[in-house]
XYZ file of C-alpha atoms in Angstrom:
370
model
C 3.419 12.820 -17.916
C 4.963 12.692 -14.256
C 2.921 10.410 -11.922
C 3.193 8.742 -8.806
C 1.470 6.017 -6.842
C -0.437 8.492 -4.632
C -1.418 10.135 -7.416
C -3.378 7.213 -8.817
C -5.617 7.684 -5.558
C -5.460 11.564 -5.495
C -6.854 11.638 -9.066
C -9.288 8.901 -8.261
C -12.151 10.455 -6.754
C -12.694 12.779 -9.996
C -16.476 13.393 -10.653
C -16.626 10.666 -13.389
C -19.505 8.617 -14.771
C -19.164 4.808 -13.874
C -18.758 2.640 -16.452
C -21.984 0.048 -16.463
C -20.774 -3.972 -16.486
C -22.601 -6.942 -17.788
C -23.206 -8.323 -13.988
C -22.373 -12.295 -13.533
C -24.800 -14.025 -11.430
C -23.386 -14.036 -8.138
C -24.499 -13.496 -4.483
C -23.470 -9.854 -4.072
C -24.569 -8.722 -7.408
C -23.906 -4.864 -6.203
C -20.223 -5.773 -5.622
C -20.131 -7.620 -8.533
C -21.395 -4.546 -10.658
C -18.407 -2.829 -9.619
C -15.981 -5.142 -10.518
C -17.205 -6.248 -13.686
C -17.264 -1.963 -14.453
C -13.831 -2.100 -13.643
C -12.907 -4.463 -15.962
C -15.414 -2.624 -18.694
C -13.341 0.706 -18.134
C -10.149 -1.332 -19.047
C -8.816 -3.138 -15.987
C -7.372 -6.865 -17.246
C -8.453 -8.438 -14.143
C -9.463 -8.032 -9.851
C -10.034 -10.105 -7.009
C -11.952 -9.266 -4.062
C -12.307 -11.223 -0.701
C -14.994 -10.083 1.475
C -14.649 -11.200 5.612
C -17.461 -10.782 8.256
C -16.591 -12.753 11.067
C -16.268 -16.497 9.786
C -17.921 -15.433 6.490
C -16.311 -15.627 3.635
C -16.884 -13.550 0.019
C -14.996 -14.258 -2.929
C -15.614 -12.815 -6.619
C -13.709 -11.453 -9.301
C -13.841 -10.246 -13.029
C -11.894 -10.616 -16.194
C -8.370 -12.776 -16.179
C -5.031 -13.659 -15.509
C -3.807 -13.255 -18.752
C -5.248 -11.128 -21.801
C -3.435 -13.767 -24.240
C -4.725 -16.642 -23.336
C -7.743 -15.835 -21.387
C -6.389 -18.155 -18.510
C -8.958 -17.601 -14.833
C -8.005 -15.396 -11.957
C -6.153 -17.601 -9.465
C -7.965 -17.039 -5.972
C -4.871 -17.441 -3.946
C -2.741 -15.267 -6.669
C 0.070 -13.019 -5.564
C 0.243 -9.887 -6.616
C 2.664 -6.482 -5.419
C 0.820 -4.457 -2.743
C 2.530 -1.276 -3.279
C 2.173 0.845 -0.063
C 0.404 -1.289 2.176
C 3.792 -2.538 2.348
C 3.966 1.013 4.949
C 1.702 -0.875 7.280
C 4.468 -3.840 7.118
C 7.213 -1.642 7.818
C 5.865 0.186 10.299
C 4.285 -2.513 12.585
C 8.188 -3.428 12.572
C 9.282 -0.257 13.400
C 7.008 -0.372 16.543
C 7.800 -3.264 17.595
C 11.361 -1.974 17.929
C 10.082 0.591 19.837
C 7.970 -1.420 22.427
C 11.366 -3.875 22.761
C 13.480 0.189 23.396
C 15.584 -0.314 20.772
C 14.697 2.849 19.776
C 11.946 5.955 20.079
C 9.609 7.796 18.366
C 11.118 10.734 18.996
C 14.403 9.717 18.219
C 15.723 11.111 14.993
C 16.915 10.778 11.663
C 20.277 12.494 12.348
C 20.717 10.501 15.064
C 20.519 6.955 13.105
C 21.263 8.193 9.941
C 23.978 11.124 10.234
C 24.310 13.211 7.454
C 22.108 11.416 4.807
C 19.431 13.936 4.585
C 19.719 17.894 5.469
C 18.608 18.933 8.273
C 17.860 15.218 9.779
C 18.768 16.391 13.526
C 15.383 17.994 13.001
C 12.743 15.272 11.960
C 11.788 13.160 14.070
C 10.901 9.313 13.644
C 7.605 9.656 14.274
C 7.436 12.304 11.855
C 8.563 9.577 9.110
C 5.820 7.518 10.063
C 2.909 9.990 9.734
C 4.695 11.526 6.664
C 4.956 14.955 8.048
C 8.842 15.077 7.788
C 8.640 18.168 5.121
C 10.810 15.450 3.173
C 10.006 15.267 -0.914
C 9.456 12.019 -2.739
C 11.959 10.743 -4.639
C 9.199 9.559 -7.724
C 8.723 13.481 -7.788
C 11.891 13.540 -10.253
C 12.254 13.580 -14.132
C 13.536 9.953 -14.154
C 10.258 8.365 -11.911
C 8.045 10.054 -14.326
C 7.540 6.770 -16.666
C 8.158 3.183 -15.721
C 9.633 2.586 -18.461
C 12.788 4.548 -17.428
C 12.936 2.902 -14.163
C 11.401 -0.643 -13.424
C 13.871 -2.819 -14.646
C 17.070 -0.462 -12.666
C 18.429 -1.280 -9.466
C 18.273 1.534 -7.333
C 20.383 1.602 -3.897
C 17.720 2.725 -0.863
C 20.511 5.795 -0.674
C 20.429 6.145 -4.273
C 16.522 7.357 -3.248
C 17.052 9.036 -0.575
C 20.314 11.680 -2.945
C 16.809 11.896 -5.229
C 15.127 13.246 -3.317
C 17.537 15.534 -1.526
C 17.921 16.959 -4.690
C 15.042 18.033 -5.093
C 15.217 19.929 -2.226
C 13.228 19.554 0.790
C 10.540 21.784 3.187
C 10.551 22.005 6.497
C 8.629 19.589 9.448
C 4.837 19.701 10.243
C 2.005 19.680 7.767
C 0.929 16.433 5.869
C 2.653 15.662 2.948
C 3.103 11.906 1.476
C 6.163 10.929 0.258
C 7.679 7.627 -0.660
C 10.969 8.785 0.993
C 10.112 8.952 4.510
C 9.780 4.835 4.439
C 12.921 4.048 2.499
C 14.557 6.014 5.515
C 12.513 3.997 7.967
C 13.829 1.235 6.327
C 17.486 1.919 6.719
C 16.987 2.960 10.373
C 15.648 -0.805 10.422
C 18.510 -2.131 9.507
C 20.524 -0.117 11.055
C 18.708 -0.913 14.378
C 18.333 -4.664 13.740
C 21.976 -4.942 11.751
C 19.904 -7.089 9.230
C 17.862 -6.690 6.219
C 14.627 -5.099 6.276
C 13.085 -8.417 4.240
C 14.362 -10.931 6.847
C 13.100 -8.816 9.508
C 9.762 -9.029 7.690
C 9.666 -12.270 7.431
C 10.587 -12.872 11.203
C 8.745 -10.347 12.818
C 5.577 -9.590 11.009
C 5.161 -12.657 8.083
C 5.759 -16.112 9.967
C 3.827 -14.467 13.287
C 0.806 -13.812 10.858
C 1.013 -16.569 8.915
C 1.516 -14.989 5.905
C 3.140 -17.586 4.047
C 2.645 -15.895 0.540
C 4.295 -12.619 1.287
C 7.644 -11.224 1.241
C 9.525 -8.102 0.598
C 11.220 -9.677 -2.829
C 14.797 -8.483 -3.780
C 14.461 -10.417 -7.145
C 12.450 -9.329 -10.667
C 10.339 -12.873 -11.040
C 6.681 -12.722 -9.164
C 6.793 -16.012 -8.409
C 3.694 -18.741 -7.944
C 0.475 -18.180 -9.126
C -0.609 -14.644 -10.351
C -2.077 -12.257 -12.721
C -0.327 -10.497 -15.730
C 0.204 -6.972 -14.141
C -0.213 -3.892 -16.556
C -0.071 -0.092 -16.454
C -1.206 2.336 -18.534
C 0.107 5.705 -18.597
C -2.467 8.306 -20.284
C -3.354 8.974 -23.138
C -1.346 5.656 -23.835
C -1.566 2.346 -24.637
C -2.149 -0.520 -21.697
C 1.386 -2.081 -21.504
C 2.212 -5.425 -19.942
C 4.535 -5.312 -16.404
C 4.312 -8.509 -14.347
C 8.374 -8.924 -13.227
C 9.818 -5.999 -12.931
C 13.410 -4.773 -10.437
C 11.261 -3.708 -7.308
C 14.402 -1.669 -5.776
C 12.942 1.861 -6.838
C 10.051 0.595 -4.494
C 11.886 -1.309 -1.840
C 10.192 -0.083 1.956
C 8.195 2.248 0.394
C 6.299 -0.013 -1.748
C 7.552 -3.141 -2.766
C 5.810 -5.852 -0.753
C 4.391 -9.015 -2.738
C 1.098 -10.682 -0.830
C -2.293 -12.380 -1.401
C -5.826 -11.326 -0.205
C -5.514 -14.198 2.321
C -2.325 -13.105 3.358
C -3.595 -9.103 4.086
C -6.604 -10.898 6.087
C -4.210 -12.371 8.194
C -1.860 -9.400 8.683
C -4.937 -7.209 9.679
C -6.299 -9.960 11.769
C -2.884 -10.534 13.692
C -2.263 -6.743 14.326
C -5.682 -6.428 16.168
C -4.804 -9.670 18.042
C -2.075 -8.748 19.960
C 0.250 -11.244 17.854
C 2.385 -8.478 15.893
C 1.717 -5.819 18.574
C 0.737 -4.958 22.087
C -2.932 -3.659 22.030
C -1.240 0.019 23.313
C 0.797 0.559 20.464
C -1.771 -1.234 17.789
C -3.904 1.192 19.117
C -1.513 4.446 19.128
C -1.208 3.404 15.181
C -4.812 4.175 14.747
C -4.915 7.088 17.406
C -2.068 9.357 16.687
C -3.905 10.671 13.142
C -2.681 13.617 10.882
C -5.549 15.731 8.761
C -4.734 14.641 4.951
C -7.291 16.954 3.167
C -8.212 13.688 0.975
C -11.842 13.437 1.026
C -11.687 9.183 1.458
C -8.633 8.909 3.228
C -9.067 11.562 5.388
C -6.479 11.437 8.529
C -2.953 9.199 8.515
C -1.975 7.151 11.659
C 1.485 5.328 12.239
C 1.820 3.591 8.541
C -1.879 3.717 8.130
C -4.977 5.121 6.485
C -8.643 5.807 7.840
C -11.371 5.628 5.186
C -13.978 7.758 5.141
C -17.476 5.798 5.040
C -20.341 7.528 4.129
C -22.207 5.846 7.474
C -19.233 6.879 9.588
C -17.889 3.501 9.805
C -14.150 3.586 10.437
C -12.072 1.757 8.837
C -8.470 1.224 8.730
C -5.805 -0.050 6.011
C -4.037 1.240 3.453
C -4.241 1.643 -0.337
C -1.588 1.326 -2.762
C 0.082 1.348 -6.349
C 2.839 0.559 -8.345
C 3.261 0.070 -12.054
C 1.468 -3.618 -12.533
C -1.053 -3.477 -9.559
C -3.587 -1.580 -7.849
C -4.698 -3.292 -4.252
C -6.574 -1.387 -1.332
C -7.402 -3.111 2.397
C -9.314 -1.939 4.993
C -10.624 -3.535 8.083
C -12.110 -2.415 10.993
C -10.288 -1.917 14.248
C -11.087 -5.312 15.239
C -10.266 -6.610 12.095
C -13.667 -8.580 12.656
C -14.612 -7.580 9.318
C -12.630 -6.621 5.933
C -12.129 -6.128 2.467
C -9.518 -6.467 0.012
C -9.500 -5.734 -3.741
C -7.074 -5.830 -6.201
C -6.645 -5.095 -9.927
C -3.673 -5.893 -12.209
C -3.718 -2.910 -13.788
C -1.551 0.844 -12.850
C -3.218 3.972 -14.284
C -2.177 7.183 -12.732
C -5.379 8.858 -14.152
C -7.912 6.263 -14.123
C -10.300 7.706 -11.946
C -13.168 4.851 -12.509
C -10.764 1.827 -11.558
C -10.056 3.670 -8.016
C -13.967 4.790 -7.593
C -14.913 1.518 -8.722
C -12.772 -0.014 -5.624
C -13.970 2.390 -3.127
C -17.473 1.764 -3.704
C -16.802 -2.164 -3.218
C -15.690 -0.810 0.234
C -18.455 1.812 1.134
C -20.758 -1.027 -0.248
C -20.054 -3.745 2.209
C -20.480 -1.333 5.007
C -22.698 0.863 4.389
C -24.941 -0.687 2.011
C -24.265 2.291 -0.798
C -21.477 3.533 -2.981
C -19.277 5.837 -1.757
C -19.828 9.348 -1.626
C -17.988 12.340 -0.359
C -18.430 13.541 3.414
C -21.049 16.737 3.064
């Protein structure tokens, strides 16, 4: 079967039982219950950091590795998928607060003749994914990993993919991969260098994020957790190093909890961006239709509490990993969870994960907005 990243959220908030877990003896046994079901409903293993203010909550379930039962490493790295959007497009801004470029520049101007009808779509319109553009893991060859994660894709390569595929027209919501592999290139383009050293100087050093990069290699290195995916009705297959080209600006960032606490932190700091355009991320929202990720700013996601606390973040997958973040606009308080485990219909693992969230702030699992 055909899947994509955002469809391992899409399918997520099916009306399915949860899975009860043996809970360990912890502090925050109601978070703990979640990620112990998690783990009962087939995820190898997932780490969750909890921050409120200087507080600190760690906890996790299951391991590292399935063969030898080796412990979750705390600080383990792991491939955020498309929180790597967030990355890209706190870059992207920062360009445009240094008038390098504009939001309302567009795609035909940096990018001439790569994508029909690119004199029409605006920059901006990349950003909120409301270009009209298709996504690339919509074709035959994206439909298993297995055909594709150990290729090496050219970002252009992607981008003739898509175009293939044929492409609508401007205006409504619609996500797709493609839109930040062409952000990407306009990156480069802007910056003549590559989108993972402009990363690293403009958004990992000034964070501190000393774990993270945008990796150009197969090996996950330093400490981290088997990855897996599990396409059903299939078996659970093992996928730690894998060619992360087919994901590239879309969704190939490697980073820690610690690491996403910092980014989150530094963005509502002023260190990655001026408060105006940190704030015009957040403000400048498209209408989704998702029921927990209701509206789309500038590279990120508002979740839907059900106490109508507002969060911010993004979630994300990619065969190996599942990881969501979310903070508040302060960044005075967040969560991050991640699992090792990719499962385009695994509705519990991704309800699971949102109830961790809705927990912490609102003292209940999740439940759709009446």
């Amino acid at each position: 079967m055909r899947s994509t990243p955002r469809r391992v959220l899409a399918l997520a908030l099916a009306a399915a039982l949860l899975t009860p877990g043996t809970a360990a003896a912890h502090t925050r046994p109601d978070l703990q219950r979640e990620l112990d079901g998690m783990v009962a409903a087939g995820v190898p293993g997932v780490l969750l950091a909890v921050h409120n203010g200087d507080r600190v909550h760690r906890a996790q379930a299951g391991v590292a590795d399935l063969d030898t039962g080796a412990p979750l490493p705390a600080q383990g790295r792991f491939r955020i998928a498309s929180l790597t959007k967030t990355l890209v497009a706190t870059v992207l801004l920062q360009l445009v607060d240094k008038g390098e470029l504009a939001l309302t520049d567009t795609l035909g101007q940096w990018l001439p003749g790569l994508v029909p009808g690119g004199d029409g779509i605006r920059i901006e319109q990349l950003l909120h994914n409301t270009s009209g553009l298709t996504d690339y893991l919509n074709a035959p060859e994206f439909a298993d990993p297995a055909d594709y994660v150990h290729r090496r894709f050219t970002p252009e390569q992607l981008v003739r993919t898509a175009n293939a595929l044929g492409h609508g027209q401007p205006g409504s919501w619609k996500y797709a991969n493609t839109n930040y592999i062409l952000l990407g290139l306009i990156i480069e383009r802007t910056t003549r260098d590559s989108l993972a050293n402009q990363l690293r100087h403009r958004v990992f050093r000034p964070a501190g994020m000393h774990a993270s990069e945008l990796p150009r290699l197969p090996l996950l290195w330093g400490p981290h957790a088997s990855g897996h995916y599990r396409i059903d009705p299939g078996p659970r297959t093992e996928l730690t190093h894998l060619d992360p080209s087919f994901a590239w600006a879309a969704y190939g960032a490697v980073s820690t909890v610690d690491d996403l606490r910092r980014f989150h932190t530094a963005l509502a700091d002023g260190r990655l961006l001026p408060a105006r355009l940190a704030e015009r991320m957040r403000g400048e929202v498209v209408d989704t239709g998702h029921p927990a990720w209701p509206r789309y700013g500038l590279g990120i996601e508002e979740m839907s509490t059900s106490c109508g606390v507002r969060l911010w973040g993004h979630t994300g997958a990619i065969p190996g990993y599942s990881t969501m973040a979310f903070a508040t606009a302060d960044a005075k308080r967040q969560v991050t969870i991640s699992s090792s485990l990719f499962s385009p219909k695994d509705g519990k693992q991704v309800l699971h994960m949102v109830n961790v969230i809705n927990l912490e702030f609102c003292g209940e699992p999740w439940r759709p907005p009446s």
